[in-house]
């Protein structure tokens, strides 16, 4: 019989006999938990991306400074994509004797391709949503434009050489400016009226935009082909270009989801490791018999490897299918909570389930199974003849290698991986060391209490090594469950409170220095808190450490800062949404020329503390020293900057002022008063962007809520697998005690005391590990203020006592009830 045939027959026989039930069950549940997380988070991530694309009004956007023609549109339509067009330019519009500079957007009738327009029939009237642009002959005007002209809807506006009727108030369009460039209020017209305006002339400042929408794969394919055709002045925009607030929220949400998947993997490994060890022990006698019949070590090894491969493939496929159906049920349950439903999942989680099953078996089952090849034939006659175990160092290194590989695969080689590995290593060391101390500390209590209590504690102390292993397994399972509970509640709530109900929902920009006091006075007259206005200076970085900016090698945002004008500001103190990560912040009123750089920008430009940045402002140049770097919470919606300087550096530079303010709906008339009193001031409405960021947060919270259910199931499997590992030994002990006169109730109470004791010890240690991991994740990964979860000190030990105690009693109830005669005859 070939090793493959033997492996197949052994696998089937052990499945029918139940020896493989615990291991296979643990593996299937683990894979199902992981793949259900994978399928569900894949769908949620696609939904988040779809929602995020709303800010582009499309899935892909091409911007050009010259008319791109129709070639790209024809190519997109040939590939089944939907297209739209937009032409943007500044122009003065006139109504009677009143005139005003406006940002005119001429769009096709099917604009926008993603998201919706919000239109009101009159200023400050009730809003309605539209999925199409204005018809020919009509225009929709920004409320700020109407306020400056002193008009309302129903009037005619002269736009170039044509006249259009204003039929709606444009409250929101998906791709409206988020930054500091939308200085003129919007006017939306039909692209069919563009030629009649006569405003498109050679040399005009015009931006052409082509919008594309369609399935993700089709968009990706089209974008890849389009990049090779782009001409000077043409640029592709994706969600990555859609604003720091949205990107920051999406990245934070993806970190939460990645961490949830990570926890499922760790629980999977723990359950399989415990179950595999017990399964290997049940195979020792059969291998010894094979050795007596002439089987070699190599034959046994090949058969073992085939058995693990078949087991991994079967568990991977079955677990992945269960995970797929589980996520389908979840998606159906939450369909009404997510606008537009969830997109269909990809097939990659299916393959990841099989790969994970094989990887976990390799790291956590293979070392135990490899020991079978060294089973001595003498085992048939003497049960004390045991196989030679694989080196403990090799076992640990294999397990650690597989876990790290899985973590890199799931979360990437970033800070989350580093924090996870460090936290888990410290946690494992703490659990092992404290487990030994606690087991040894039980000795003085062995003579206290009744017989059942003494029996339970004696079991823990007598099986010292196994008790420590159980405490570590229980503690690890409980720690990750507690950690996920902290993430599910405390960390997510902390993230969401970073964007409170009164977060700034409008940006006020282009305030002149002489208007600062007047702008604040408008808010005070209306009973609102006057805004803190931050200076804004437009400048260019001309050199880095004496090297011309165009010659400096940089990536990402750093490259953009070196190639275009940058927004600078000065301040004597850090905004609450900024956290210093390196260096020291300057003293108020300092005369030194210093600059603080945002972390990502500093990394992209390769900046270090002490480097010199040279700036060009209004024809003047100066150099400032990099004295600190900052982590910026972009999703706070406060005015934030990549480059923050001392006042001494920018005191003589021409500046305007900006601010983020919260204006309740009932007080929106303050905006009308503001723009009428200060015609050059612009107000940008952020309410829809705020709603989108909150939607990202809610989706992340929703996903983690359901991931918790799967990891809870995986955690229960860890408990059951750990208890099953000593089931046979407990059955024999119970039979001996009952033979010597102990009642079934006494044995049962002893088992209860043992598991309650193990659960309490594991719960205490799990609480410490969970709090350590929560602190590291909150401060170093999610950049949140850590608030210790006081409920953990009570909830952790209580959860451990209840879970382990109940699971232990349920799993060993048949052991206690088994007839002693049958057990003794079997031995």
mmCIF file of C-alpha atoms in Angstrom, residues 100 104 127 130 178 190 197 205 229 258 277 305 330 471 546 623 643 674 769:
data_model
loop_
_atom_site.group_PDB
_atom_site.id
_atom_site.type_symbol
_atom_site.label_atom_id
_atom_site.label_comp_id
_atom_site.label_asym_id
_atom_site.label_seq_id
_atom_site.Cartn_x
_atom_site.Cartn_y
_atom_site.Cartn_z
ATOM 1 C CA UNK A 100 -19.879 88.153 -9.261
ATOM 2 C CA UNK A 104 -18.705 77.522 -13.729
ATOM 3 C CA UNK A 127 -33.446 69.844 -0.248
ATOM 4 C CA UNK A 130 -30.841 64.462 -8.120
ATOM 5 C CA UNK A 178 -12.453 70.150 -0.177
ATOM 6 C CA UNK A 190 -25.536 71.960 -18.961
ATOM 7 C CA UNK A 197 -21.530 81.272 -23.639
ATOM 8 C CA UNK A 205 -8.163 78.985 -17.837
ATOM 9 C CA UNK A 229 -1.603 57.204 -23.343
ATOM 10 C CA UNK A 258 -7.207 43.862 9.384
ATOM 11 C CA UNK A 277 -1.205 17.291 19.913
ATOM 12 C CA UNK A 305 2.549 14.298 5.364
ATOM 13 C CA UNK A 330 -24.573 38.498 7.660
ATOM 14 C CA UNK A 471 -3.627 28.329 31.397
ATOM 15 C CA UNK A 546 20.967 73.377 -0.539
ATOM 16 C CA UNK A 623 15.532 79.014 5.144
ATOM 17 C CA UNK A 643 4.248 72.482 6.998
ATOM 18 C CA UNK A 674 -21.111 86.623 6.380
ATOM 19 C CA UNK A 769 -2.302 40.868 28.166
#
